[in-house]
Short mmCIF file of C-alpha atoms and ligand atoms in Angstrom, two decimals:
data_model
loop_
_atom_site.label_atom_id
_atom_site.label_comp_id
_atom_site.label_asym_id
_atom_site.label_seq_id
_atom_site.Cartn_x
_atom_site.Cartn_y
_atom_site.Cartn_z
CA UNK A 152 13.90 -41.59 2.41
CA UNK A 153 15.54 -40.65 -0.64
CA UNK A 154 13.85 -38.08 -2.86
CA UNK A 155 11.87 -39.27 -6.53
CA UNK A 156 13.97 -38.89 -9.51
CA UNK A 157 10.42 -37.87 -11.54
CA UNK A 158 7.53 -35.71 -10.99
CA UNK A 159 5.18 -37.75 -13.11
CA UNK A 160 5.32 -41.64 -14.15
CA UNK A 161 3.30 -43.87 -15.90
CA UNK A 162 3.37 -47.12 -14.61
CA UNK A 163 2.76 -50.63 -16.39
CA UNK A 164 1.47 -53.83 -14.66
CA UNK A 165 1.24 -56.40 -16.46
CA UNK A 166 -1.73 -59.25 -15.39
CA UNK A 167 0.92 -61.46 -14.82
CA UNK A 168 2.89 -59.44 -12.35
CA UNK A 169 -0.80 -59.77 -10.08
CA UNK A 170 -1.31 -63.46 -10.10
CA UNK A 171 1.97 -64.06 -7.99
CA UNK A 172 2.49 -67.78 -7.50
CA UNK A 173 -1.11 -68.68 -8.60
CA UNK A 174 -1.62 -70.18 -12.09
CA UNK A 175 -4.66 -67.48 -12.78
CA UNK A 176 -6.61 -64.58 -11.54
CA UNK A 177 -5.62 -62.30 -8.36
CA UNK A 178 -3.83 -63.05 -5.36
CA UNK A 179 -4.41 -60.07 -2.83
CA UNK A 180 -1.27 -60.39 -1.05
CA UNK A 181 0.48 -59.41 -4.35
CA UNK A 182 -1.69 -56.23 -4.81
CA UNK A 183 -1.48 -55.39 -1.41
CA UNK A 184 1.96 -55.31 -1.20
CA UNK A 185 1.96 -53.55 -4.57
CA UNK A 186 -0.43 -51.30 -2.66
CA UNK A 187 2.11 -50.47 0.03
CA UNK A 188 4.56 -49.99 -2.55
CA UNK A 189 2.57 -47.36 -4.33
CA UNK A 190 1.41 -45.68 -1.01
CA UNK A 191 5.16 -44.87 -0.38
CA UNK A 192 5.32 -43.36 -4.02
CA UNK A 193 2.38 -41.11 -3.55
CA UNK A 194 3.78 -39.86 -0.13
CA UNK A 195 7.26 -39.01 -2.31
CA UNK A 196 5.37 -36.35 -4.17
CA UNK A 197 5.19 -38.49 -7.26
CA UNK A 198 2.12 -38.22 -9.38
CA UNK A 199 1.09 -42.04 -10.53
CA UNK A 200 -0.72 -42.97 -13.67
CA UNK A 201 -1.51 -46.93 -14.28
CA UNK A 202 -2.21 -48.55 -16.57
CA UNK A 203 -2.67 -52.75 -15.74
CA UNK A 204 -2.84 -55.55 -17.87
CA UNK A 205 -5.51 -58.71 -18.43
CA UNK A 206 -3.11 -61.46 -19.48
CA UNK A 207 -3.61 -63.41 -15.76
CA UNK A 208 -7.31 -63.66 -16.92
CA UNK A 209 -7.66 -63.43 -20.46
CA UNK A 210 -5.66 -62.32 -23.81
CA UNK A 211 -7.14 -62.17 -27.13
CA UNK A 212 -4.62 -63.86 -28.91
CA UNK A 213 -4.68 -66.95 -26.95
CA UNK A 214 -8.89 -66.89 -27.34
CA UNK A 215 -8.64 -66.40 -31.42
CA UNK A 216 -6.02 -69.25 -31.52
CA UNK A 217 -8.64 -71.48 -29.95
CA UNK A 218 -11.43 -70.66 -32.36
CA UNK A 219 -12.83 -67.01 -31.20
CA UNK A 220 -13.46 -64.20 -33.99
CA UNK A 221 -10.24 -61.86 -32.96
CA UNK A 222 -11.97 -58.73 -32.39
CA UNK A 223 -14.23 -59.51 -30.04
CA UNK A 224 -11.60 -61.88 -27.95
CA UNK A 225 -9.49 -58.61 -27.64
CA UNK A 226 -12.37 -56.61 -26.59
CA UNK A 227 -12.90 -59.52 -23.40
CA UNK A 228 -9.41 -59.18 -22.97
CA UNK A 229 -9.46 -55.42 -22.66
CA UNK A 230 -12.51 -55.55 -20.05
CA UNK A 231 -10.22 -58.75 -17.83
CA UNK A 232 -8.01 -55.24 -17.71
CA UNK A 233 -10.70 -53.84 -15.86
CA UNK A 234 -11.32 -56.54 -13.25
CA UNK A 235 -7.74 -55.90 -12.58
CA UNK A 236 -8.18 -52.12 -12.18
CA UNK A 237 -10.92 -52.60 -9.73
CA UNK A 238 -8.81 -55.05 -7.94
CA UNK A 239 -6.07 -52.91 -7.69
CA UNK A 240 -8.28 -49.62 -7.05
CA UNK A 241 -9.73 -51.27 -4.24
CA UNK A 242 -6.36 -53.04 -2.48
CA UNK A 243 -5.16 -49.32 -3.02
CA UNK A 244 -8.02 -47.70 -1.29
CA UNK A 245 -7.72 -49.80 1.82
CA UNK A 246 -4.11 -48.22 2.60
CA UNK A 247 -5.28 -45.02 2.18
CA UNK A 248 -4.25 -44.39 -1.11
CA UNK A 249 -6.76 -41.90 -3.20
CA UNK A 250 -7.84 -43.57 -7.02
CA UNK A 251 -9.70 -43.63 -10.20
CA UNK A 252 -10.27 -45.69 -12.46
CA UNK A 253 -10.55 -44.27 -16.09
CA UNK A 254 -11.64 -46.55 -18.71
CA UNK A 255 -11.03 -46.63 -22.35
CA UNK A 256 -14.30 -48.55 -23.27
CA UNK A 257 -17.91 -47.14 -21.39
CA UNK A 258 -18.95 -48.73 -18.31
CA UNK A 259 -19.83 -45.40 -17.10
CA UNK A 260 -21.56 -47.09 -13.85
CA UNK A 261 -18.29 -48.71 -12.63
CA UNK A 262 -16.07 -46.34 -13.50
CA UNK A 263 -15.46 -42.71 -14.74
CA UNK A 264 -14.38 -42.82 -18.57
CA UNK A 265 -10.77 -42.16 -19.89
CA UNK A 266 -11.33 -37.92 -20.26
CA UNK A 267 -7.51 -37.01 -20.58
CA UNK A 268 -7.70 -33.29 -18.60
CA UNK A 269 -9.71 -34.77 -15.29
CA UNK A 270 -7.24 -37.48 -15.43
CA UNK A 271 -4.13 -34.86 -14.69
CA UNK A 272 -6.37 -32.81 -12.45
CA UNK A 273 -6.86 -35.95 -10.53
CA UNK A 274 -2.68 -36.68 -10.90
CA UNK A 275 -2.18 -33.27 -9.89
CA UNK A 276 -4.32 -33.95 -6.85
CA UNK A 277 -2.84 -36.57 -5.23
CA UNK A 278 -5.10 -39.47 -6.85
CA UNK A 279 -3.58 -42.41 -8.29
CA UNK A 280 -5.36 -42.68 -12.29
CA UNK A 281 -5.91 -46.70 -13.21
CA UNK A 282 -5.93 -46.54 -16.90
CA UNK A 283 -8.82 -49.59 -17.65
CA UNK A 284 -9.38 -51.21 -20.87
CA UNK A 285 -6.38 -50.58 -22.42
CA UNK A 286 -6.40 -48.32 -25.39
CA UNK A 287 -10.15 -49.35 -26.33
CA UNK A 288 -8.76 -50.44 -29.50
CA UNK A 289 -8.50 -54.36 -30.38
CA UNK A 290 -5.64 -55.36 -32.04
CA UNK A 291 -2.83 -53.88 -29.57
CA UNK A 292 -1.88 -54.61 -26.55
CA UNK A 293 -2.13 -52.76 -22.62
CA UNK A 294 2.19 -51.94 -23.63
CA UNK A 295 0.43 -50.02 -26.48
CA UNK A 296 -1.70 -48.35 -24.17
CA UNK A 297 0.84 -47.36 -21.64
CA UNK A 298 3.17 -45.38 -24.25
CA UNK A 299 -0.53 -43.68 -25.37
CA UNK A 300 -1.02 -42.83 -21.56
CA UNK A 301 2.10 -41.85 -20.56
CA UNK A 302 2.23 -39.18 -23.80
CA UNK A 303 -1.01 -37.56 -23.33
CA UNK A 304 -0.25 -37.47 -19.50
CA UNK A 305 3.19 -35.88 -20.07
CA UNK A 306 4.81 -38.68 -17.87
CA UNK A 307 8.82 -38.28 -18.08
CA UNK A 308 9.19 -42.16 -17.81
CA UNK A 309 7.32 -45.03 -18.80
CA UNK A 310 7.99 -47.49 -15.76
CA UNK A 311 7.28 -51.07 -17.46
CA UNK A 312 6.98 -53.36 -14.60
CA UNK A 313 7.06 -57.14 -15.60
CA UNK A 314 6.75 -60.72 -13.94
CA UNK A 315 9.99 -62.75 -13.78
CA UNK A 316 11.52 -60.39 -16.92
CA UNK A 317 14.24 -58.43 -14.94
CA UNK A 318 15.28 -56.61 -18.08
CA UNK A 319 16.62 -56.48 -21.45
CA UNK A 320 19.25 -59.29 -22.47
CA UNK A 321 21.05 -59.93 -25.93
CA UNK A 322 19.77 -63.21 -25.86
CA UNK A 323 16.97 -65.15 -24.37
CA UNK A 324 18.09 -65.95 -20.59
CA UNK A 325 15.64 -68.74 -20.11
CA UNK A 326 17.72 -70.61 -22.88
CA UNK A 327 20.89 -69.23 -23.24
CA UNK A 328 22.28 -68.88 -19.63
CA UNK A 329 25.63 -66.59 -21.34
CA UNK A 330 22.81 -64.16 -22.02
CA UNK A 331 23.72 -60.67 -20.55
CA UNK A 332 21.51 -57.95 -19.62
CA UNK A 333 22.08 -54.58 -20.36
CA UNK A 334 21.41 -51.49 -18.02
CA UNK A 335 20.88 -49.28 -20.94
CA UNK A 336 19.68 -50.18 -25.08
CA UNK A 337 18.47 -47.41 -27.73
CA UNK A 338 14.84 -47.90 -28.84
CA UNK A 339 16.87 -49.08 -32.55
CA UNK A 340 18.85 -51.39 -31.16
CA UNK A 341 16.06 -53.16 -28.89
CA UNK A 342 14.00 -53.43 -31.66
CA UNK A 343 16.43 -54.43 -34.57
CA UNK A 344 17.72 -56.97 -32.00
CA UNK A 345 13.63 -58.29 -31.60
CA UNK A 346 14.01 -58.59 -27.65
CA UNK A 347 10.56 -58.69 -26.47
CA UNK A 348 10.40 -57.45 -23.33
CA UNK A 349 7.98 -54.90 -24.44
CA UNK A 350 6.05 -54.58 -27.71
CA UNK A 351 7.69 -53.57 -31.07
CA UNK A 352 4.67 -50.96 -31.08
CA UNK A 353 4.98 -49.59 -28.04
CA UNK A 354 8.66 -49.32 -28.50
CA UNK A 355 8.40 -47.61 -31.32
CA UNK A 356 5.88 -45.27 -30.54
CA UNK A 357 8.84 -44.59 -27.12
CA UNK A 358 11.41 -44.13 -29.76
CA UNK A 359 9.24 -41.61 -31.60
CA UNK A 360 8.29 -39.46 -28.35
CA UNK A 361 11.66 -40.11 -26.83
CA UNK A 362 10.10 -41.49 -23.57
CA UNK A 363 12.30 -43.52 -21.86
CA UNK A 364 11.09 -46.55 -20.68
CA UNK A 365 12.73 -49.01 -17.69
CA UNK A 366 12.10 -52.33 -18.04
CA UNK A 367 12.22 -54.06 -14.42
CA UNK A 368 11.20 -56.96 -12.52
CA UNK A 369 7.81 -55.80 -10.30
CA UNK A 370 8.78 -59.03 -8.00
CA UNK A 371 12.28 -57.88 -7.04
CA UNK A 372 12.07 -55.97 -3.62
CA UNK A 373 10.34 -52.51 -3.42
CA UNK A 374 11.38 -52.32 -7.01
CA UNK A 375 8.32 -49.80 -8.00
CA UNK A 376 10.15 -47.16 -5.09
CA UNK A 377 13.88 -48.37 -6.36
CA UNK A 378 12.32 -47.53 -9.88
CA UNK A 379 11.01 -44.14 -8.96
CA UNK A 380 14.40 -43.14 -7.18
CA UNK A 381 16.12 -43.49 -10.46
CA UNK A 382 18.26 -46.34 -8.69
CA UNK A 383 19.76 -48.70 -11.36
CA UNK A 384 17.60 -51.75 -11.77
CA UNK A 385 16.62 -53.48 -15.25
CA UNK A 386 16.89 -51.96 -18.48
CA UNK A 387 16.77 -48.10 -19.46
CA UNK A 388 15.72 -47.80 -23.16
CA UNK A 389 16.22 -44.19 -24.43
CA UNK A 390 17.97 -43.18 -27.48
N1 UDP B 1776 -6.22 -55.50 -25.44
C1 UDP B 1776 -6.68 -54.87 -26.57
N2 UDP B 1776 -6.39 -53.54 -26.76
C2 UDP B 1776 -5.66 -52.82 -25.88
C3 UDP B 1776 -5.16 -53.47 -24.74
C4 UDP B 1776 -5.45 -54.80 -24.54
O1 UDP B 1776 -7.32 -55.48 -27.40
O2 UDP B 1776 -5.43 -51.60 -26.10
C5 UDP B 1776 -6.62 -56.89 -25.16
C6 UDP B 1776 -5.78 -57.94 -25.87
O3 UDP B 1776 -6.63 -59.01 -26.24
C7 UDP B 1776 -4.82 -58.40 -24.77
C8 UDP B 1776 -5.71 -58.31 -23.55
O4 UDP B 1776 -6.50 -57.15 -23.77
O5 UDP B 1776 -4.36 -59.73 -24.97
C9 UDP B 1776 -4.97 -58.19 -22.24
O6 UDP B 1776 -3.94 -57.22 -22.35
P1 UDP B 1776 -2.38 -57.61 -22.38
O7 UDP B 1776 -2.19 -58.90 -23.09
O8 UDP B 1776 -1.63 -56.44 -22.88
O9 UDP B 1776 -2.11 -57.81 -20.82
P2 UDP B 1776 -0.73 -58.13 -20.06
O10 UDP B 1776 0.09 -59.06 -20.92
O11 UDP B 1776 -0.03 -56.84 -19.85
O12 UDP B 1776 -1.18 -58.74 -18.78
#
């Protein structure tokens, strides 16, 4: 098999990317073939941080346009996040695939809490790290929290897998079918051109660290291993 381009990536699931063809919650033959993905990744050498998203279950913008004070929608939204992680800890588990789950927000009797050093000794290990509950900060999003991950765990790529987004375009491809995608945009560019593929925050905060980040689809065939290789698929934003 061909070798990993990196030692160290973060990865980015977003809730969406684990509901597959459902209109809600988890379907387990999407994780487990994520699973199998991500088994192949560990046995490349690579060490794997995640960190998942809650928008299949909940997100706090959608609960405070319906009524709910803000802050506390975003704080149900980060712990959906954490169903996921569990999910995913557990589908990852069953092929053999050591993992933690670190959370941002204590629930010290589910999982272990986000401690940034036992985190790397764990990547350095061999154990997959689920980054739960976002950053524990409302007001952001789980994109926010990946860049914040990926820094402290000195990943050399920020590997933001999406559902049905298979990159950066100039214009909106869902409306505009002229729209082209480009293989590679500079952090200024993506964000003075607003294409939301990612969050202005998290792109910035990229742009700031110099982290690259690809933008791919997580649907599109063994894309998380074509993504580690370094092969060309979606969008590479770097300056
Ligand atoms: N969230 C938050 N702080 C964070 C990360 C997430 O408040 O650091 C909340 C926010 O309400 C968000 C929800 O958790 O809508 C789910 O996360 P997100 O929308 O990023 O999930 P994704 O779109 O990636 O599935």
């Amino acid at each position: 098999m061909k070798k990993a381009r990196y030692k160290r990536v973060l990865l980015k699931i977003s809730g969406a990317a684990l509901t597959g063809d459902k209109q809600y919650g988890i379907d387990f033959a999407v994780t487990s073939g994520l699973a199998h993905q991500i088994k192949k990744v560990i046995d490349m050498g690579v060490e794997l941080g995640i960190v998942v998203g809650g928008g299949n279950i909940w997100r706090g913008s959608t609960a405070a346009e319906m009524g709910m004070e803000r802050t506390t929608a975003d704080y149900a939204g980060m712990l959906a996040t954490l169903l996921n992680a569990l999910a995913l800890q557990d589908t990852l588990e069953q092929v053999g695939v050591p993992t933690r789950v670190q959370s941002a927000l204590h629930v010290e009797s589910v999982c272990e809490p986000f401690i940034r050093r036992r985190a790397i000794r764990h990547l350095e290990k061999g154990r997959v790290v689920i980054f739960a509950c976002g950053s524990g900060n409302p007001y952001v999003t789980t994109d926010t929290a990946a860049a914040l991950r990926a820094f402290e765990i000195g990943a050399e790529v920020l590997l933001m897998a999406k559902h049905g987004i298979d990159g950066i375009y100039d214009a909106d491809p869902k409306k505009n079918p002229k729209a082209k995608r480009f293989n590679i945009i500079s952090y200024d560019k993506a964000l003075k051109l607003h294409l939301r593929a990612t969050d202005a925050t998290a792109m910035s905060l990229c742009m700031e660290q110099n982290l690259p980040i690809l933008v791919f689809d997580i649907a599109a065939p063994q894309s998380i291993v074509h993504a580690v290789q370094g092969d060309i698929i979606g969008t590479i934003v770097k300056s």
